[in-house]
Tab-separated table of C-alpha atoms and ligand atoms in Angstrom:
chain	number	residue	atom	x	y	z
O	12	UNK	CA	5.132	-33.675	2.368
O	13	UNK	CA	4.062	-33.140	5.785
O	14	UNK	CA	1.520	-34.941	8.326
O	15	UNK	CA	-0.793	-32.967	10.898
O	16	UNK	CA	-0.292	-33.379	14.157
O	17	UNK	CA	-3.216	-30.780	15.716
O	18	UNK	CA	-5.276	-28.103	14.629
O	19	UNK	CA	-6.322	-25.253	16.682
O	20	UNK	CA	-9.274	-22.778	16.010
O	21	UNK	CA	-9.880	-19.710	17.168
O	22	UNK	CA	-12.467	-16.768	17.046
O	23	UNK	CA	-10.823	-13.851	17.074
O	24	UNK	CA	-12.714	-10.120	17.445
O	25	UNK	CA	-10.946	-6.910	16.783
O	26	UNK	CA	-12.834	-3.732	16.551
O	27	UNK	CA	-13.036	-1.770	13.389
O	28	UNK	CA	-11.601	1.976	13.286
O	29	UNK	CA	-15.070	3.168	11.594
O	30	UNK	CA	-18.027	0.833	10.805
O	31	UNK	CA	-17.725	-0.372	6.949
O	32	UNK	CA	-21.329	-0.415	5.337
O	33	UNK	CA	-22.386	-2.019	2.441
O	34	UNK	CA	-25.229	-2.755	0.562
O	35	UNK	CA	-25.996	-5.624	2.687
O	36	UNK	CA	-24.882	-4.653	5.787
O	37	UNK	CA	-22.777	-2.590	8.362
O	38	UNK	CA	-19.493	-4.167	10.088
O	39	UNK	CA	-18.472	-2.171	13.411
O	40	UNK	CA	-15.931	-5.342	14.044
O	41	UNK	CA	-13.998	-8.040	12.747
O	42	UNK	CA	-14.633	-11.548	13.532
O	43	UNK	CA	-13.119	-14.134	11.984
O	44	UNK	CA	-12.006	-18.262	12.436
O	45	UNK	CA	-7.996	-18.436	12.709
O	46	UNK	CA	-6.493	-21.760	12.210
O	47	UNK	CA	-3.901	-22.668	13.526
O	48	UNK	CA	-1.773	-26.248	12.313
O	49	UNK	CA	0.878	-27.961	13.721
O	50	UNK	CA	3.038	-30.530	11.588
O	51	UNK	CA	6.002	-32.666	12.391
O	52	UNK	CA	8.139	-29.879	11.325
O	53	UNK	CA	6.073	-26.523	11.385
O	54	UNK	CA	3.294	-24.531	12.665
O	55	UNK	CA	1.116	-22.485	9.806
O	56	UNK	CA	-1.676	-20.019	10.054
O	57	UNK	CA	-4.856	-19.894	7.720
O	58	UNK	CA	-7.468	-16.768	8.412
O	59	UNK	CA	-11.323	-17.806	7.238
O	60	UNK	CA	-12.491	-14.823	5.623
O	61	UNK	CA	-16.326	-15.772	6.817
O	62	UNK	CA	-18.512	-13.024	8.938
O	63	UNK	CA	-20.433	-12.894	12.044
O	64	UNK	CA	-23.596	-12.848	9.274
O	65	UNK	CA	-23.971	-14.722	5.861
O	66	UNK	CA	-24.659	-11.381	3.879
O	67	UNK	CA	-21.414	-11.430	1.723
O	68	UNK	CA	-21.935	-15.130	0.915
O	69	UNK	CA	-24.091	-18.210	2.438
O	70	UNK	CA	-21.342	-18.722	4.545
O	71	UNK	CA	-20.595	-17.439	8.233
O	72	UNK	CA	-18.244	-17.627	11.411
O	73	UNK	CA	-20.132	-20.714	13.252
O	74	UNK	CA	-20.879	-22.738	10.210
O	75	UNK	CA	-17.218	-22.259	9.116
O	76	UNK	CA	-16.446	-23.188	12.609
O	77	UNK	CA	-18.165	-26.433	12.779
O	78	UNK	CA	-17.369	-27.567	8.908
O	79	UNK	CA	-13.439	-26.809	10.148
O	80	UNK	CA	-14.050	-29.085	13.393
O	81	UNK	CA	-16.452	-31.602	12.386
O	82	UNK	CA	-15.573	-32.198	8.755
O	83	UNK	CA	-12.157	-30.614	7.160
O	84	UNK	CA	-10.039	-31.211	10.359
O	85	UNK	CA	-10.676	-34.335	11.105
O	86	UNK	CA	-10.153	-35.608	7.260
O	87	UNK	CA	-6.652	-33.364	7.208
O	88	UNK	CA	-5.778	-35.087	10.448
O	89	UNK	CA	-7.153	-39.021	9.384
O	90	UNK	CA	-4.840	-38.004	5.454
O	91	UNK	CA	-1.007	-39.120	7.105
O	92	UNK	CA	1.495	-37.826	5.391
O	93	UNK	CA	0.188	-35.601	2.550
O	94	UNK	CA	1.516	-32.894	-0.417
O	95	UNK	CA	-0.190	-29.580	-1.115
O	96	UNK	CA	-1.542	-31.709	-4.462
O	97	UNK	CA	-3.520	-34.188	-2.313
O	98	UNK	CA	-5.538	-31.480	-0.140
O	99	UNK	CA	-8.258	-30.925	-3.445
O	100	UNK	CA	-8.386	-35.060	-2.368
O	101	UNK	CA	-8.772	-34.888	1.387
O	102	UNK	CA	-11.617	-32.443	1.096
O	103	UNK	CA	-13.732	-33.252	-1.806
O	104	UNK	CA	-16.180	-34.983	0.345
O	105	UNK	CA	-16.746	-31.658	1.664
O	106	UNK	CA	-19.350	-29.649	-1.068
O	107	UNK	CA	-18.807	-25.799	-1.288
O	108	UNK	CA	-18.201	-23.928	2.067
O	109	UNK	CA	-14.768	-22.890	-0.238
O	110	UNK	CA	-13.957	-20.059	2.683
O	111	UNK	CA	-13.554	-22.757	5.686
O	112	UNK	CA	-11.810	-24.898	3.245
O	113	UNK	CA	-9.284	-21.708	2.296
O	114	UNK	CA	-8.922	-21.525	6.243
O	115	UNK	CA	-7.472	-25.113	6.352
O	116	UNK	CA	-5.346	-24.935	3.372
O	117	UNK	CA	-3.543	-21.783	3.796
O	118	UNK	CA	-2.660	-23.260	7.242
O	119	UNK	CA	-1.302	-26.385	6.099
O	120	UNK	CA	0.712	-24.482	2.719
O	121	UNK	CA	2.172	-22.067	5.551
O	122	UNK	CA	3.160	-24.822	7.272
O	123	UNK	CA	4.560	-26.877	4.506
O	124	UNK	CA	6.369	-23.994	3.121
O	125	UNK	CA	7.467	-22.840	6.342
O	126	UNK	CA	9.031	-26.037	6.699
O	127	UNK	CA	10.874	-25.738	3.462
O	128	UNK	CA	12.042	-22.404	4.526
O	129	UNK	CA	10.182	-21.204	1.183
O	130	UNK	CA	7.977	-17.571	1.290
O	131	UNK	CA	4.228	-17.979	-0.003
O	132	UNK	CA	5.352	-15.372	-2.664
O	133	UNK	CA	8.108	-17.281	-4.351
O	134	UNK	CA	6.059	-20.534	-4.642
O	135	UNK	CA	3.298	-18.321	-6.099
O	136	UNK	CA	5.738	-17.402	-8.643
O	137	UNK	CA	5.366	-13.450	-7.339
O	138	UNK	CA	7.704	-11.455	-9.554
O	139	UNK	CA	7.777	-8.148	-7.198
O	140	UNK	CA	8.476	-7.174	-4.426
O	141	UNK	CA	6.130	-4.428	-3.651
O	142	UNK	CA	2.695	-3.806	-4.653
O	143	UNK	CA	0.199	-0.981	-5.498
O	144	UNK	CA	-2.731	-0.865	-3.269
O	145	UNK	CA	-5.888	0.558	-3.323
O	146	UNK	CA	-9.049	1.272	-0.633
O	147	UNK	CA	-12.587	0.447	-0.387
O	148	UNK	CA	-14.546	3.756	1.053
O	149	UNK	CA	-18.178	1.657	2.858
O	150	UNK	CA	-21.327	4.055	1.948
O	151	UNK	CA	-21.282	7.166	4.184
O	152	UNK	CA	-24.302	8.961	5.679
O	153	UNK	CA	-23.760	11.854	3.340
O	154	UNK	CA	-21.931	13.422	0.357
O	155	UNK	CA	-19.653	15.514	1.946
O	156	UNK	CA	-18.745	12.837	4.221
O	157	UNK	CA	-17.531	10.820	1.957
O	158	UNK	CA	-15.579	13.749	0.077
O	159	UNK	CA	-13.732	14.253	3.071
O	160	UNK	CA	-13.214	10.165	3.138
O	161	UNK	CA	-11.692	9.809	-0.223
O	162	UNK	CA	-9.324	13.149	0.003
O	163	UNK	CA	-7.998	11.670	3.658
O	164	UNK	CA	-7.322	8.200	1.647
O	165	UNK	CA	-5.655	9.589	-1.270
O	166	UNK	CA	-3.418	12.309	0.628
O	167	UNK	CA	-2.049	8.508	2.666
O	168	UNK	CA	-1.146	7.458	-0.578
O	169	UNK	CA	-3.643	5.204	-2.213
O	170	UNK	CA	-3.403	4.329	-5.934
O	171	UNK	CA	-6.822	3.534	-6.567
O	172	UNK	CA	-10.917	4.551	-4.583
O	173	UNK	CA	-13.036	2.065	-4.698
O	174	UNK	CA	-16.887	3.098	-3.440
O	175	UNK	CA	-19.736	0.961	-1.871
O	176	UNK	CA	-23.050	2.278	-3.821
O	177	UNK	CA	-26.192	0.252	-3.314
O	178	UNK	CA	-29.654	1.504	-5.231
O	179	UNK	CA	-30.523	5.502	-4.698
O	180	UNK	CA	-26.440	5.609	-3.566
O	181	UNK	CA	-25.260	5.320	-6.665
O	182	UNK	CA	-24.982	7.921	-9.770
O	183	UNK	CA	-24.937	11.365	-7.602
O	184	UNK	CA	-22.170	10.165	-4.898
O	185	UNK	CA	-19.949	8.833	-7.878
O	186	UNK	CA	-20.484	12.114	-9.680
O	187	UNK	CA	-19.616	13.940	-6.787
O	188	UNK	CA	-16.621	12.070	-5.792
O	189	UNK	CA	-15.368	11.626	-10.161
O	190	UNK	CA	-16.037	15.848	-9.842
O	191	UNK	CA	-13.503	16.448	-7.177
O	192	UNK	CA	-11.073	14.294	-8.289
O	193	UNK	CA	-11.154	14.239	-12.306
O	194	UNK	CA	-7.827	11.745	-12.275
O	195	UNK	CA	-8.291	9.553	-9.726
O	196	UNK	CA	-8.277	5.755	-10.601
O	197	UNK	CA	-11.796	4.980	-9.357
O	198	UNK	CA	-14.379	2.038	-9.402
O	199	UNK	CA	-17.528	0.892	-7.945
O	200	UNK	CA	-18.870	-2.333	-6.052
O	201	UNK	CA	-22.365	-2.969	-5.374
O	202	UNK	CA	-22.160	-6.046	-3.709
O	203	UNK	CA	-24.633	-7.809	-6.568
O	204	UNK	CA	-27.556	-5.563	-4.798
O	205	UNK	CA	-28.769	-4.182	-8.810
O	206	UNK	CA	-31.313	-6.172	-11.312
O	207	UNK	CA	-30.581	-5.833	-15.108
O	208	UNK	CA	-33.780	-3.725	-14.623
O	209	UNK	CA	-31.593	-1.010	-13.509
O	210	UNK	CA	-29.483	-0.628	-16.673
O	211	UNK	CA	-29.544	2.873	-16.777
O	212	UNK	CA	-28.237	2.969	-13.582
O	213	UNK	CA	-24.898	1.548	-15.209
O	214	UNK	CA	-25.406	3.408	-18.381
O	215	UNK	CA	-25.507	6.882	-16.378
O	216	UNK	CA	-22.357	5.172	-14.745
O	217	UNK	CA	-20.488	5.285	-18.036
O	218	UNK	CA	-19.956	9.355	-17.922
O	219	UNK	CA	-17.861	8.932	-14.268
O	220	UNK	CA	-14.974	7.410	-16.403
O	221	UNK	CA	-14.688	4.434	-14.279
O	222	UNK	CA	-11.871	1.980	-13.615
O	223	UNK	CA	-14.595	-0.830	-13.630
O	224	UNK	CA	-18.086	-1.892	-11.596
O	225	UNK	CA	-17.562	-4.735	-9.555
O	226	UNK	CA	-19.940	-7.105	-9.088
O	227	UNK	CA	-23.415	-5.267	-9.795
O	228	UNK	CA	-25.578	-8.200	-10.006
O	229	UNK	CA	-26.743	-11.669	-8.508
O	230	UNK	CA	-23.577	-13.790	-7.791
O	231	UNK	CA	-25.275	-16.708	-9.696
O	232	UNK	CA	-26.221	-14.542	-13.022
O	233	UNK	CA	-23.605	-14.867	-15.330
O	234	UNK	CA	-25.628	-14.508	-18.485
O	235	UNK	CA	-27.330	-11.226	-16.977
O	236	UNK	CA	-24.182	-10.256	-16.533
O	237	UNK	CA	-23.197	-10.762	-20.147
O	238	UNK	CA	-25.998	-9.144	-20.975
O	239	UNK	CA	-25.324	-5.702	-18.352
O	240	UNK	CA	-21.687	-5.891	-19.909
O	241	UNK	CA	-22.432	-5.648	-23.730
O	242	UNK	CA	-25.211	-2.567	-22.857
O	243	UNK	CA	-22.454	-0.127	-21.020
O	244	UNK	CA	-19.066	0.845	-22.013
O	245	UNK	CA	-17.039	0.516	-18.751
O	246	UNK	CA	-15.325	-2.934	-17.824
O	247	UNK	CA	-17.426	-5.181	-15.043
O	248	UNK	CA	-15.604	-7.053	-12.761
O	249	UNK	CA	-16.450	-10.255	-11.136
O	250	UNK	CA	-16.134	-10.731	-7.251
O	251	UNK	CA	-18.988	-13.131	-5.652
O	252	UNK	CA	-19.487	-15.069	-8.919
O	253	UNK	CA	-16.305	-16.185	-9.103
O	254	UNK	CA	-15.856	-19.076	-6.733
O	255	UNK	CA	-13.625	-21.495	-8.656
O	256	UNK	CA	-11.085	-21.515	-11.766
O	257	UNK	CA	-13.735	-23.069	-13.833
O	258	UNK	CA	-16.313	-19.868	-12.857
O	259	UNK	CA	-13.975	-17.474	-13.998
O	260	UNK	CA	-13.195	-19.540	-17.235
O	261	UNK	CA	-17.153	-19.597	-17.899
O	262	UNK	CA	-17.704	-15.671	-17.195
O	263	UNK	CA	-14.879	-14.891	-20.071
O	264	UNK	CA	-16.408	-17.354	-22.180
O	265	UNK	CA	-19.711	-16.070	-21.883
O	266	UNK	CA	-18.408	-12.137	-21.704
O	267	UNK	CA	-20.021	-11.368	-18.297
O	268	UNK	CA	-16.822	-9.430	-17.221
O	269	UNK	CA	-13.683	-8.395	-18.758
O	270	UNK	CA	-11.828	-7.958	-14.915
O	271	UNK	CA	-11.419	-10.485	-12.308
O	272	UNK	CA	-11.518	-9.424	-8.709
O	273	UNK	CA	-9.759	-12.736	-6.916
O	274	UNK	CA	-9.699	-13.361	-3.221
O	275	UNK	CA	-7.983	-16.374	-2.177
O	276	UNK	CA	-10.503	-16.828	0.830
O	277	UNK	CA	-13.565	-17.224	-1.495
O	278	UNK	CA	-12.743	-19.585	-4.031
O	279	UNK	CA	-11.560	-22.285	-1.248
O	280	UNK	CA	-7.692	-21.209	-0.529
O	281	UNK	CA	-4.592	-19.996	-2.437
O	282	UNK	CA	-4.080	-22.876	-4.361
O	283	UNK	CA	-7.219	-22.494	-6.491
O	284	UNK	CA	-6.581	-18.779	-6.085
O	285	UNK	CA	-3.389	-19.714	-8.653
O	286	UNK	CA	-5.912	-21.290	-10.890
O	287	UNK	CA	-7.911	-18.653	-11.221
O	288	UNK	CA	-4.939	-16.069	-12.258
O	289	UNK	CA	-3.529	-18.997	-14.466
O	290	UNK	CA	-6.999	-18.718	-16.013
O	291	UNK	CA	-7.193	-14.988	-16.337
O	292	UNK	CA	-3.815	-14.584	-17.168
O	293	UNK	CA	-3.921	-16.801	-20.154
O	294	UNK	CA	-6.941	-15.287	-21.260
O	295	UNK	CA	-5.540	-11.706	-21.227
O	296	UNK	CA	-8.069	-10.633	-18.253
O	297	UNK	CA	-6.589	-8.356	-15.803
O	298	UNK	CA	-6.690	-9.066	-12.129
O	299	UNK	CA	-6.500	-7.777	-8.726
O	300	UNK	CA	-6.404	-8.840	-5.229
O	301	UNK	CA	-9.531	-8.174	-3.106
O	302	UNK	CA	-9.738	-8.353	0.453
O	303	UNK	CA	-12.314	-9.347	3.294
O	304	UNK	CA	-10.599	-6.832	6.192
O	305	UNK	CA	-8.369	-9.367	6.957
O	306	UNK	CA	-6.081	-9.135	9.912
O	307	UNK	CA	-2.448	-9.335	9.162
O	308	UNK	CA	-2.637	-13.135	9.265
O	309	UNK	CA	-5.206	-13.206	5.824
O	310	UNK	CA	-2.970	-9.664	4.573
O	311	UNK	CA	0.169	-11.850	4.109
O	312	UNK	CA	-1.326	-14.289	2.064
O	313	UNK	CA	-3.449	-11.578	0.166
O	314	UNK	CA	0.496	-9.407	-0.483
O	315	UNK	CA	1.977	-12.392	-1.754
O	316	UNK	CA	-1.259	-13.816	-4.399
O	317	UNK	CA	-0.864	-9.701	-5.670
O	318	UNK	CA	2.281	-9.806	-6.549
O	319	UNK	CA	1.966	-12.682	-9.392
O	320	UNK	CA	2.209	-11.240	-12.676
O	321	UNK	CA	-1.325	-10.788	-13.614
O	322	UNK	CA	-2.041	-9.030	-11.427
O	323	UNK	CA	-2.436	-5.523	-13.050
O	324	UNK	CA	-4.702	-3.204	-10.562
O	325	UNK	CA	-4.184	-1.853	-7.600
O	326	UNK	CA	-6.020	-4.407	-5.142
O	327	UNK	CA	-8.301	-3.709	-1.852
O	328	UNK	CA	-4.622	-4.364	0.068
O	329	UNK	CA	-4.725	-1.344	2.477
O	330	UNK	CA	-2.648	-1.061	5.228
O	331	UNK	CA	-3.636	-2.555	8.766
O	332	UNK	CA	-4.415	0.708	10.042
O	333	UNK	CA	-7.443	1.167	7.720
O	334	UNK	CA	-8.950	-1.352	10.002
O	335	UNK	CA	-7.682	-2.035	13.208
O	336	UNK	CA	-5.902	0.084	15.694
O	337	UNK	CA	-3.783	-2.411	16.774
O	338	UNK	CA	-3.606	-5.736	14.745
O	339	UNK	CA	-2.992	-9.255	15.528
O	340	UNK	CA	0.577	-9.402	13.569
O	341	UNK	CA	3.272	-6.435	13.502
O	342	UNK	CA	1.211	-3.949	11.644
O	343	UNK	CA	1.436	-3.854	7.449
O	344	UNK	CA	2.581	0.004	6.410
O	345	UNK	CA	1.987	1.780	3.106
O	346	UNK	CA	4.653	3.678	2.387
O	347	UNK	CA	3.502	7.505	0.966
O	348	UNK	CA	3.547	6.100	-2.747
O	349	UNK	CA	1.063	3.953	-2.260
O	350	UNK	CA	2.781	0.712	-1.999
O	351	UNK	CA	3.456	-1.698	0.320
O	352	UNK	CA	6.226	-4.513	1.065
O	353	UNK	CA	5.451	-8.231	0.075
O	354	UNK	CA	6.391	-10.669	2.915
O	355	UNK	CA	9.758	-12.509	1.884
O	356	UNK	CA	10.292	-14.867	5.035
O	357	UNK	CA	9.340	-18.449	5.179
O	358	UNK	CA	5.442	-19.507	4.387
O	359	UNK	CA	3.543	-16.393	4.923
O	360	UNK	CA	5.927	-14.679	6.440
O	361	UNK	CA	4.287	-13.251	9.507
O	362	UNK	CA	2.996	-14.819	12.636
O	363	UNK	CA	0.457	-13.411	14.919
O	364	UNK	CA	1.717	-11.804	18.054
O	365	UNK	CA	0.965	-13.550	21.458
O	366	UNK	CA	-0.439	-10.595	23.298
O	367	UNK	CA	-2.543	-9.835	20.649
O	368	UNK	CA	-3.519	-13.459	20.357
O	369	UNK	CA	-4.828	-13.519	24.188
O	370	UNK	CA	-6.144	-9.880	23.962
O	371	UNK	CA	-8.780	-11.010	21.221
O	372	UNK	CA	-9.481	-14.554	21.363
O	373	UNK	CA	-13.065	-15.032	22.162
O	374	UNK	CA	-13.250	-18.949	21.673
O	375	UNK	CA	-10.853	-21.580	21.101
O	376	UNK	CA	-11.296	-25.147	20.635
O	377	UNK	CA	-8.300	-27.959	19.670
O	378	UNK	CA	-9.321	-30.409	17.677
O	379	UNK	CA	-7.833	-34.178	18.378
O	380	UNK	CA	-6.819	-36.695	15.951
K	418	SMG	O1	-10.496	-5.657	2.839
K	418	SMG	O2	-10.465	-3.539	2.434
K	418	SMG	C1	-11.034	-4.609	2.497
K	418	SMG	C2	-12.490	-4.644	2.121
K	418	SMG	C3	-12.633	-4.633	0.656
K	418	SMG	O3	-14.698	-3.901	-0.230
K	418	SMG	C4	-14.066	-4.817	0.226
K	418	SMG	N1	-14.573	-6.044	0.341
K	418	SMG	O4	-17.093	-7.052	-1.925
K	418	SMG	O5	-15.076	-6.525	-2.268
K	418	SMG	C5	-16.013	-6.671	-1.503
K	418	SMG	C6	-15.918	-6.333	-0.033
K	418	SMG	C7	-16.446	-7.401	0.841
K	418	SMG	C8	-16.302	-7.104	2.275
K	418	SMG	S1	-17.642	-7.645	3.156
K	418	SMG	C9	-17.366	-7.263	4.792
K	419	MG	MG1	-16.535	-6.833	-3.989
């Protein structure tokens, strides 16, 4: 039980240590909406895993910014005294927009379990204490530059290569990479830039013994989907599609993946994240944690949702120096086997560092009650 006092947001920019392209778009820095939430007994940090540009999903940086200030914060600060339980309450006069929402709820858990003196991990019900991470390799300019990408990631340590490919940077680059590396654990992720016109695409896909494709198609087709999965042999994986519990219970039901790929950020905060594992989990679908270049703030929470029990896979949890030369929190390390520490102090565990704080802010803006 805790009531908000204030709420704080702030645009933070860090740049990038090499742009990350996709198939729809390049990032040469990260922007993103912290929150910051003060209770009667605890402060707590939320990172909104939104974009300068709506390309990943409909939603971006200053829409997140004005639902959080016009619409979510002022509800959180009009609730009182509320429980983690009540927050699906407080919000659901808000529709969608599930990453500004994550934003506010993260905060106000961190705080609440701050206050408790209780780590994000042990209320998730996290049984380890490390876990197995993996890396997402953005589309190169060429072949050989992205040879010399994946060797430099796996020689750090990483468990698992996961490649951008959008359409004529697919089959040849996989081939190339599966070639040089027959044991690798690897996958794909188009970033839903295919049509189920491009089946043989997927099919050719099948020889590059792959660890999965993630999300090839539209995020709202789950019966093309179903239909891509039961025409190739390798295991799709969900990512955009799945924006709630209930989405992930309808793509098993209907067989359009047999892997969910869960990010707290974009199905609207941890809580629901813990649905959708619950969901998986009981369904026997493995799981893994994906990840939006978060700064350390979004990392915590992403280290602690990995380490419940379902989930199986290496995740996209690299270490902060895959992004950013110098992070907002104490920097997150991979040790050399490919693993790295799960916060164990109170709420998420890490805070972000003052200097750092002042050194990136590019906007901040406190919201009354
Ligand atoms: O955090 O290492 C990371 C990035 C992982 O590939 C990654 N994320 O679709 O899974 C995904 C993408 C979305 C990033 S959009 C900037
Ligand atoms: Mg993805």
């Amino acid at each position: 039980m805790s009531t908000v006092r204030a709420i704080e947001l702030r645009l933070i920019g860090l740049p990038l240590v090499r742009p990350f392209r996709t198939s729809f778009g390049t990032s040469t820095e990260k922007v993103c909406v912290l929150v910051r939430l003060v209770t009667d007994a605890a402060e707590g940090w939320g990172e909104c895993v939104a974009d300068i540009e709506p390309g990943y999903s409909e939603e971006f940086n200053d829409g997140a910014w004005l639902v959080l200030r016009d619409h979510l914060a002022p509800a959180l600060l009009r609730a009182g005294d509320v429980t983690i339980d009540d927050l699906d309450g407080v919000f659901a006069h808000v529709r969608g927009n599930p990453m500004a929402k994550a934003a506010m709820i993260d905060a106000f858990v961190d705080a609440d379990l701050r206050a408790r003196g209780e780590s994000l991990a042990a209320w998730l019900g996290a049984r380890r204490a490390r876990v197995a991470c993996g890396v997402s390799i953005g589309i190169a300019d060429t072949t050989a530059a992205l040879l010399e990408q994946v060797e430099g990631y796996l020689a750090e340590g990483y468990r698992r290569i996961k490649l951008k490919i959008e359409p004529g940077l697919d089959v040849e680059r996989v081939q190339a990479v599966r070639a040089a590396n027959p044991g690798i654990a690897l996958s794909v992720d188009a970033n839903a830039a295919y049509s189920i016109d491009d089946v043989a695409v997927f099919q050719a896909l099948d020889a590059s013994d792959l660890l999965m494709i993630e999300q090839p198609l539209h995020h709202a087709d789950l019966v093309r989907h179903a239909e891509l999965q039961r025409a190739i042999d390798t295991d799709l994986c969900l990512d955009e599609s799945i924006r709630s519990a209930a989405d992930a219970a309808a793509a098993i039901e209907l067989g359009s993946c047999r892997i969910v790929n869960i990010k707290q950020g974009r199905v609207g905060g941890i809580v629901e994240a813990r649905r959708v594992h619950d969901v998986c989990l009981a369904a026997g679908v493995p799981v893994w944690c994906g990840g939006m270049l978060e700064t350390g703030v979004g990392r915590a929470q992403n280290l602690a949702l990995a380490a419940m029990p379902g989930f199986t896979l290496p995740g996209d949890t690299s270490a902060s120096a895959r992004y950013f030369l110098d992070d907002l929190t104490d920097p997150f390390v991979m040790e050399p086997d490919g693993t790295m520490a799960v916060p164990a102090g109170p709420g998420i565990g890490v805070s972000p560092r003052l200097d750092r704080l002042a050194e990136t802010t590019l906007r901040v803006e406190s919201v009354a009650p």
